[in-house]
PDB file of C-alpha atoms in Angstrom:
ATOM      1  CA  UNK A   9     -64.321  67.569  -5.810  1.00  0.00           C
ATOM      2  CA  UNK A  10     -62.760  69.813  -8.390  1.00  0.00           C
ATOM      3  CA  UNK A  11     -59.011  68.944  -9.695  1.00  0.00           C
ATOM      4  CA  UNK A  12     -56.661  71.880  -9.959  1.00  0.00           C
ATOM      5  CA  UNK A  13     -55.297  72.656 -13.259  1.00  0.00           C
ATOM      6  CA  UNK A  14     -52.256  73.270 -13.921  1.00  0.00           C
ATOM      7  CA  UNK A  15     -50.791  76.231 -15.882  1.00  0.00           C
ATOM      8  CA  UNK A  16     -47.901  76.153 -18.338  1.00  0.00           C
ATOM      9  CA  UNK A  17     -45.706  77.756 -15.990  1.00  0.00           C
ATOM     10  CA  UNK A  18     -46.507  74.665 -13.454  1.00  0.00           C
ATOM     11  CA  UNK A  19     -45.795  72.370 -15.976  1.00  0.00           C
ATOM     12  CA  UNK A  20     -42.249  74.074 -17.075  1.00  0.00           C
ATOM     13  CA  UNK A  21     -41.181  74.179 -12.922  1.00  0.00           C
ATOM     14  CA  UNK A  22     -42.279  70.369 -12.698  1.00  0.00           C
ATOM     15  CA  UNK A  23     -40.087  69.908 -15.476  1.00  0.00           C
ATOM     16  CA  UNK A  24     -37.431  71.829 -14.671  1.00  0.00           C
ATOM     17  CA  UNK A  25     -37.447  70.198 -11.070  1.00  0.00           C
ATOM     18  CA  UNK A  26     -37.990  66.844 -12.525  1.00  0.00           C
ATOM     19  CA  UNK A  27     -35.025  66.783 -15.296  1.00  0.00           C
ATOM     20  CA  UNK A  28     -35.050  63.270 -15.119  1.00  0.00           C
ATOM     21  CA  UNK A  29     -38.719  62.885 -15.571  1.00  0.00           C
ATOM     22  CA  UNK A  30     -38.704  61.572 -19.610  1.00  0.00           C
ATOM     23  CA  UNK A  31     -35.663  59.264 -18.476  1.00  0.00           C
ATOM     24  CA  UNK A  32     -38.561  57.583 -16.503  1.00  0.00           C
ATOM     25  CA  UNK A  33     -41.257  57.926 -19.080  1.00  0.00           C
ATOM     26  CA  UNK A  34     -39.549  57.711 -22.642  1.00  0.00           C
ATOM     27  CA  UNK A  35     -43.042  56.462 -24.062  1.00  0.00           C
ATOM     28  CA  UNK A  36     -44.232  60.055 -23.331  1.00  0.00           C
ATOM     29  CA  UNK A  37     -41.343  61.698 -24.565  1.00  0.00           C
ATOM     30  CA  UNK A  38     -41.525  59.507 -27.622  1.00  0.00           C
ATOM     31  CA  UNK A  39     -45.185  60.180 -28.343  1.00  0.00           C
ATOM     32  CA  UNK A  40     -45.380  63.830 -27.269  1.00  0.00           C
ATOM     33  CA  UNK A  41     -46.400  66.037 -30.671  1.00  0.00           C
ATOM     34  CA  UNK A  42     -45.751  69.715 -30.970  1.00  0.00           C
ATOM     35  CA  UNK A  43     -46.286  71.859 -33.783  1.00  0.00           C
ATOM     36  CA  UNK A  44     -43.790  72.084 -36.947  1.00  0.00           C
ATOM     37  CA  UNK A  45     -41.602  75.570 -37.024  1.00  0.00           C
ATOM     38  CA  UNK A  46     -42.120  76.045 -40.669  1.00  0.00           C
ATOM     39  CA  UNK A  47     -45.394  73.711 -41.792  1.00  0.00           C
ATOM     40  CA  UNK A  48     -48.839  73.281 -40.528  1.00  0.00           C
ATOM     41  CA  UNK A  49     -48.393  69.696 -39.200  1.00  0.00           C
ATOM     42  CA  UNK A  50     -47.484  68.408 -35.863  1.00  0.00           C
ATOM     43  CA  UNK A  51     -44.022  66.380 -35.330  1.00  0.00           C
ATOM     44  CA  UNK A  52     -42.217  64.784 -32.168  1.00  0.00           C
ATOM     45  CA  UNK A  53     -40.509  66.497 -29.597  1.00  0.00           C
ATOM     46  CA  UNK A  54     -37.234  64.657 -30.532  1.00  0.00           C
ATOM     47  CA  UNK A  55     -37.672  65.727 -34.402  1.00  0.00           C
ATOM     48  CA  UNK A  56     -38.376  69.352 -33.544  1.00  0.00           C
ATOM     49  CA  UNK A  57     -34.994  69.603 -31.157  1.00  0.00           C
ATOM     50  CA  UNK A  58     -33.355  68.211 -34.445  1.00  0.00           C
ATOM     51  CA  UNK A  59     -34.738  70.540 -36.396  1.00  0.00           C
ATOM     52  CA  UNK A  60     -34.021  73.647 -33.934  1.00  0.00           C
ATOM     53  CA  UNK A  61     -30.347  72.324 -33.835  1.00  0.00           C
ATOM     54  CA  UNK A  62     -30.096  72.241 -37.600  1.00  0.00           C
ATOM     55  CA  UNK A  63     -31.384  75.716 -38.023  1.00  0.00           C
ATOM     56  CA  UNK A  64     -28.782  76.974 -35.636  1.00  0.00           C
ATOM     57  CA  UNK A  65     -26.034  74.898 -37.156  1.00  0.00           C
ATOM     58  CA  UNK A  66     -26.902  76.548 -40.570  1.00  0.00           C
ATOM     59  CA  UNK A  67     -26.686  80.082 -39.096  1.00  0.00           C
ATOM     60  CA  UNK A  68     -23.737  79.258 -37.320  1.00  0.00           C
ATOM     61  CA  UNK A  69     -22.248  78.533 -40.578  1.00  0.00           C
ATOM     62  CA  UNK A  70     -23.745  81.699 -42.383  1.00  0.00           C
ATOM     63  CA  UNK A  71     -22.071  83.578 -39.491  1.00  0.00           C
ATOM     64  CA  UNK A  72     -18.678  81.746 -39.786  1.00  0.00           C
ATOM     65  CA  UNK A  73     -19.047  82.397 -43.422  1.00  0.00           C
ATOM     66  CA  UNK A  74     -19.154  86.256 -43.208  1.00  0.00           C
ATOM     67  CA  UNK A  75     -16.413  86.259 -40.542  1.00  0.00           C
ATOM     68  CA  UNK A  76     -14.161  84.649 -42.966  1.00  0.00           C
ATOM     69  CA  UNK A  77     -15.343  87.037 -46.215  1.00  0.00           C
ATOM     70  CA  UNK A  78     -14.512  89.811 -43.584  1.00  0.00           C
ATOM     71  CA  UNK A  79     -11.068  88.527 -42.755  1.00  0.00           C
ATOM     72  CA  UNK A  80     -10.187  87.986 -46.330  1.00  0.00           C
ATOM     73  CA  UNK A  81     -11.392  91.063 -47.077  1.00  0.00           C
ATOM     74  CA  UNK A  82      -9.487  93.065 -44.252  1.00  0.00           C
ATOM     75  CA  UNK A  83      -6.310  90.561 -45.344  1.00  0.00           C
ATOM     76  CA  UNK A  84      -6.358  91.999 -48.671  1.00  0.00           C
ATOM     77  CA  UNK A  85      -6.804  95.712 -48.124  1.00  0.00           C
ATOM     78  CA  UNK A  86      -4.002  95.534 -45.528  1.00  0.00           C
ATOM     79  CA  UNK A  87      -1.545  94.217 -48.108  1.00  0.00           C
ATOM     80  CA  UNK A  88      -2.651  96.627 -50.627  1.00  0.00           C
ATOM     81  CA  UNK A  89      -2.104  99.249 -47.885  1.00  0.00           C
ATOM     82  CA  UNK A  90       1.268  98.134 -47.488  1.00  0.00           C
ATOM     83  CA  UNK A  91       2.250  98.325 -51.304  1.00  0.00           C
ATOM     84  CA  UNK A  92       1.031 101.548 -51.079  1.00  0.00           C
ATOM     85  CA  UNK A  93       3.024 102.968 -48.237  1.00  0.00           C
ATOM     86  CA  UNK A  94       6.131 101.384 -49.811  1.00  0.00           C
ATOM     87  CA  UNK A  95       5.205 102.993 -53.379  1.00  0.00           C
ATOM     88  CA  UNK A  96       5.156 106.350 -51.326  1.00  0.00           C
ATOM     89  CA  UNK A  97       8.446 105.779 -49.533  1.00  0.00           C
ATOM     90  CA  UNK A  98      10.216 104.723 -52.767  1.00  0.00           C
ATOM     91  CA  UNK A  99       8.913 107.488 -54.958  1.00  0.00           C
ATOM     92  CA  UNK A 100      12.271 109.783 -55.477  1.00  0.00           C
ATOM     93  CA  UNK A 101      10.125 112.725 -56.959  1.00  0.00           C
ATOM     94  CA  UNK A 102       7.776 114.302 -54.077  1.00  0.00           C
ATOM     95  CA  UNK A 103       5.922 116.082 -57.087  1.00  0.00           C
ATOM     96  CA  UNK A 104       4.716 112.609 -58.123  1.00  0.00           C
ATOM     97  CA  UNK A 105       3.281 111.854 -54.673  1.00  0.00           C
ATOM     98  CA  UNK A 106      -0.486 113.602 -55.104  1.00  0.00           C
ATOM     99  CA  UNK A 107      -0.828 111.474 -57.820  1.00  0.00           C
ATOM    100  CA  UNK A 108       0.077 108.070 -56.764  1.00  0.00           C
ATOM    101  CA  UNK A 109      -1.880 108.787 -53.666  1.00  0.00           C
ATOM    102  CA  UNK A 110      -4.796 109.334 -55.817  1.00  0.00           C
ATOM    103  CA  UNK A 111      -4.480 106.157 -58.296  1.00  0.00           C
ATOM    104  CA  UNK A 112      -3.375 103.951 -55.457  1.00  0.00           C
ATOM    105  CA  UNK A 113      -6.540 104.516 -53.179  1.00  0.00           C
ATOM    106  CA  UNK A 114      -8.599 104.512 -56.110  1.00  0.00           C
ATOM    107  CA  UNK A 115      -7.525 100.796 -56.821  1.00  0.00           C
ATOM    108  CA  UNK A 116      -7.369  99.924 -53.346  1.00  0.00           C
ATOM    109  CA  UNK A 117     -10.752 101.071 -51.996  1.00  0.00           C
ATOM    110  CA  UNK A 118     -12.356 100.624 -55.780  1.00  0.00           C
ATOM    111  CA  UNK A 119     -13.378 104.053 -55.304  1.00  0.00           C
ATOM    112  CA  UNK A 120     -14.071 106.729 -58.135  1.00  0.00           C
ATOM    113  CA  UNK A 121     -13.558 109.858 -56.468  1.00  0.00           C
ATOM    114  CA  UNK A 122      -9.882 110.644 -54.990  1.00  0.00           C
ATOM    115  CA  UNK A 123      -9.084 113.994 -54.706  1.00  0.00           C
ATOM    116  CA  UNK A 124      -6.075 116.012 -52.854  1.00  0.00           C
ATOM    117  CA  UNK A 125      -6.200 120.033 -51.964  1.00  0.00           C
ATOM    118  CA  UNK A 126      -3.291 121.376 -50.330  1.00  0.00           C
ATOM    119  CA  UNK A 127      -2.031 124.652 -49.487  1.00  0.00           C
ATOM    120  CA  UNK A 128       1.044 126.187 -47.676  1.00  0.00           C
ATOM    121  CA  UNK A 129       0.097 125.954 -43.890  1.00  0.00           C
ATOM    122  CA  UNK A 130       2.686 128.989 -43.283  1.00  0.00           C
ATOM    123  CA  UNK A 131       0.451 131.403 -45.555  1.00  0.00           C
ATOM    124  CA  UNK A 132      -2.899 133.036 -44.458  1.00  0.00           C
ATOM    125  CA  UNK A 133      -5.468 131.890 -47.481  1.00  0.00           C
ATOM    126  CA  UNK A 134      -8.298 134.446 -47.045  1.00  0.00           C
ATOM    127  CA  UNK A 135      -8.981 133.544 -50.769  1.00  0.00           C
ATOM    128  CA  UNK A 136      -9.505 129.831 -50.285  1.00  0.00           C
ATOM    129  CA  UNK A 137     -12.516 128.557 -48.726  1.00  0.00           C
ATOM    130  CA  UNK A 138     -11.903 125.085 -48.803  1.00  0.00           C
ATOM    131  CA  UNK A 139      -8.825 125.635 -46.779  1.00  0.00           C
ATOM    132  CA  UNK A 140     -10.962 128.056 -44.410  1.00  0.00           C
ATOM    133  CA  UNK A 141     -13.680 125.061 -43.932  1.00  0.00           C
ATOM    134  CA  UNK A 142     -11.157 122.891 -43.591  1.00  0.00           C
ATOM    135  CA  UNK A 143     -10.027 124.202 -40.104  1.00  0.00           C
ATOM    136  CA  UNK A 144     -13.323 123.507 -38.765  1.00  0.00           C
ATOM    137  CA  UNK A 145     -12.550 120.002 -38.794  1.00  0.00           C
ATOM    138  CA  UNK A 146     -11.122 117.947 -35.815  1.00  0.00           C
ATOM    139  CA  UNK A 147     -11.195 114.491 -37.553  1.00  0.00           C
ATOM    140  CA  UNK A 148     -12.362 113.250 -40.698  1.00  0.00           C
ATOM    141  CA  UNK A 149     -16.012 113.770 -42.065  1.00  0.00           C
ATOM    142  CA  UNK A 150     -18.035 111.234 -43.157  1.00  0.00           C
ATOM    143  CA  UNK A 151     -21.702 111.315 -44.423  1.00  0.00           C
ATOM    144  CA  UNK A 152     -23.758 112.547 -47.672  1.00  0.00           C
ATOM    145  CA  UNK A 153     -22.095 115.067 -50.056  1.00  0.00           C
ATOM    146  CA  UNK A 154     -21.685 118.049 -48.854  1.00  0.00           C
ATOM    147  CA  UNK A 155     -23.449 121.085 -50.232  1.00  0.00           C
ATOM    148  CA  UNK A 156     -20.831 123.912 -49.909  1.00  0.00           C
ATOM    149  CA  UNK A 157     -20.254 124.953 -53.490  1.00  0.00           C
ATOM    150  CA  UNK A 158     -16.452 125.319 -52.848  1.00  0.00           C
ATOM    151  CA  UNK A 159     -16.522 121.582 -52.391  1.00  0.00           C
ATOM    152  CA  UNK A 160     -18.493 120.635 -55.458  1.00  0.00           C
ATOM    153  CA  UNK A 161     -15.083 120.107 -57.330  1.00  0.00           C
ATOM    154  CA  UNK A 162     -13.532 117.816 -54.796  1.00  0.00           C
ATOM    155  CA  UNK A 163     -16.721 115.911 -54.517  1.00  0.00           C
ATOM    156  CA  UNK A 164     -17.438 115.627 -58.169  1.00  0.00           C
ATOM    157  CA  UNK A 165     -20.222 113.321 -58.675  1.00  0.00           C
ATOM    158  CA  UNK A 166     -20.069 111.568 -54.989  1.00  0.00           C
ATOM    159  CA  UNK A 167     -23.398 110.862 -53.416  1.00  0.00           C
ATOM    160  CA  UNK A 168     -21.544 110.000 -50.378  1.00  0.00           C
ATOM    161  CA  UNK A 169     -17.940 111.039 -49.322  1.00  0.00           C
ATOM    162  CA  UNK A 170     -15.305 111.038 -46.601  1.00  0.00           C
ATOM    163  CA  UNK A 171     -13.375 114.223 -46.018  1.00  0.00           C
ATOM    164  CA  UNK A 172     -10.098 113.548 -44.441  1.00  0.00           C
ATOM    165  CA  UNK A 173      -7.874 116.650 -42.876  1.00  0.00           C
ATOM    166  CA  UNK A 174      -4.138 116.197 -43.589  1.00  0.00           C
ATOM    167  CA  UNK A 175      -1.741 117.706 -41.007  1.00  0.00           C
ATOM    168  CA  UNK A 176       1.804 118.023 -40.902  1.00  0.00           C
ATOM    169  CA  UNK A 177       3.413 115.421 -38.503  1.00  0.00           C
ATOM    170  CA  UNK A 178       4.750 116.799 -35.460  1.00  0.00           C
ATOM    171  CA  UNK A 179       2.894 120.133 -35.226  1.00  0.00           C
ATOM    172  CA  UNK A 180      -0.448 118.970 -36.297  1.00  0.00           C
ATOM    173  CA  UNK A 181      -0.462 122.044 -38.886  1.00  0.00           C
ATOM    174  CA  UNK A 182      -3.495 121.492 -41.431  1.00  0.00           C
ATOM    175  CA  UNK A 183      -2.050 121.631 -44.720  1.00  0.00           C
ATOM    176  CA  UNK A 184      -4.272 119.558 -47.126  1.00  0.00           C
ATOM    177  CA  UNK A 185      -7.662 117.719 -47.471  1.00  0.00           C
ATOM    178  CA  UNK A 186      -8.141 113.888 -48.789  1.00  0.00           C
ATOM    179  CA  UNK A 187     -11.474 113.197 -49.987  1.00  0.00           C
ATOM    180  CA  UNK A 188     -12.855 109.816 -51.057  1.00  0.00           C
ATOM    181  CA  UNK A 189     -16.186 110.002 -52.724  1.00  0.00           C
ATOM    182  CA  UNK A 190     -18.620 107.102 -53.853  1.00  0.00           C
ATOM    183  CA  UNK A 191     -21.834 106.759 -56.001  1.00  0.00           C
ATOM    184  CA  UNK A 192     -23.452 105.025 -53.092  1.00  0.00           C
ATOM    185  CA  UNK A 193     -25.262 107.181 -50.618  1.00  0.00           C
ATOM    186  CA  UNK A 194     -25.009 104.783 -47.714  1.00  0.00           C
ATOM    187  CA  UNK A 195     -20.803 103.989 -48.108  1.00  0.00           C
ATOM    188  CA  UNK A 196     -19.909 106.793 -45.873  1.00  0.00           C
ATOM    189  CA  UNK A 197     -22.236 107.649 -43.328  1.00  0.00           C
ATOM    190  CA  UNK A 198     -22.137 110.088 -40.575  1.00  0.00           C
ATOM    191  CA  UNK A 199     -22.157 107.527 -37.878  1.00  0.00           C
ATOM    192  CA  UNK A 200     -19.267 105.323 -39.165  1.00  0.00           C
ATOM    193  CA  UNK A 201     -15.858 104.974 -37.158  1.00  0.00           C
ATOM    194  CA  UNK A 202     -12.988 107.117 -38.386  1.00  0.00           C
ATOM    195  CA  UNK A 203      -9.949 105.722 -37.114  1.00  0.00           C
ATOM    196  CA  UNK A 204      -9.121 103.745 -40.270  1.00  0.00           C
ATOM    197  CA  UNK A 205      -9.478 107.258 -42.141  1.00  0.00           C
ATOM    198  CA  UNK A 206      -7.883 109.079 -39.596  1.00  0.00           C
ATOM    199  CA  UNK A 207      -4.782 106.536 -40.273  1.00  0.00           C
ATOM    200  CA  UNK A 208      -5.073 106.568 -43.774  1.00  0.00           C
ATOM    201  CA  UNK A 209      -5.169 110.695 -43.227  1.00  0.00           C
ATOM    202  CA  UNK A 210      -1.916 109.925 -41.628  1.00  0.00           C
ATOM    203  CA  UNK A 211       0.390 108.230 -44.052  1.00  0.00           C
ATOM    204  CA  UNK A 212      -0.950 111.071 -46.415  1.00  0.00           C
ATOM    205  CA  UNK A 213       0.377 113.403 -44.395  1.00  0.00           C
ATOM    206  CA  UNK A 214       3.821 111.631 -43.724  1.00  0.00           C
ATOM    207  CA  UNK A 215       4.266 111.284 -47.518  1.00  0.00           C
ATOM    208  CA  UNK A 216       3.011 114.714 -48.571  1.00  0.00           C
ATOM    209  CA  UNK A 217       5.081 116.615 -45.990  1.00  0.00           C
ATOM    210  CA  UNK A 218       8.547 115.430 -48.402  1.00  0.00           C
ATOM    211  CA  UNK A 219       7.195 117.865 -50.951  1.00  0.00           C
ATOM    212  CA  UNK A 220       9.974 120.655 -50.674  1.00  0.00           C
ATOM    213  CA  UNK A 221       7.627 123.426 -51.800  1.00  0.00           C
ATOM    214  CA  UNK A 222       4.065 123.972 -51.885  1.00  0.00           C
ATOM    215  CA  UNK A 223       2.057 126.956 -53.551  1.00  0.00           C
ATOM    216  CA  UNK A 224      -0.615 128.642 -51.862  1.00  0.00           C
ATOM    217  CA  UNK A 225      -3.942 127.289 -52.609  1.00  0.00           C
ATOM    218  CA  UNK A 226      -2.561 125.043 -55.087  1.00  0.00           C
ATOM    219  CA  UNK A 227      -4.447 121.674 -56.036  1.00  0.00           C
ATOM    220  CA  UNK A 228      -2.352 118.398 -56.868  1.00  0.00           C
ATOM    221  CA  UNK A 229      -3.911 117.335 -59.943  1.00  0.00           C
ATOM    222  CA  UNK A 230      -5.214 113.456 -59.806  1.00  0.00           C
ATOM    223  CA  UNK A 231      -5.571 113.068 -63.500  1.00  0.00           C
ATOM    224  CA  UNK A 232      -8.474 111.261 -64.656  1.00  0.00           C
TER     225      UNK A 232
END
């Protein structure tokens, strides 16, 4: 009479149903050999479990190290942004704010391209294509360098950019754009979140609203 063969599923089910099997048959566990996960040789099941635990431990260490590095990076950015905000509040000359904003953001984010373009929101700027295009933005626009010719000077030689609309606090009137540009094509992507950039835009907008007078379609210079 033929003995019915057991499938792998049958063995697995048996071991699940009998968790004390290897306690009762310690010699089997000690002599059971399985393939090495990284080499072409067999090792004991116990050694295999130790190797798996070591691999998991190393993976956890790498993940923890990445989390610590990100936390330190975020803490540094948060501290620099706080200093930047204090500098804007302390600046007595509103006309100096555009250069302060550009220089500070260049330093905080190590960004080679930081530009501002502002206009008077109470005037119709038919001759300013940047202002006309900006009104199509409801939130920051991120991604590859824009092809529009009128944005060329703002983007300079950036390969990717974040273009942030600036609005007057309270009435939401659009009065400018903040452009952050990077030579790295993947620094700003179309699918990235924009909450942080919106916060930067709100801080810039609040600071620039202190300017007592704006000339229509005049770009505050951020000297090289």
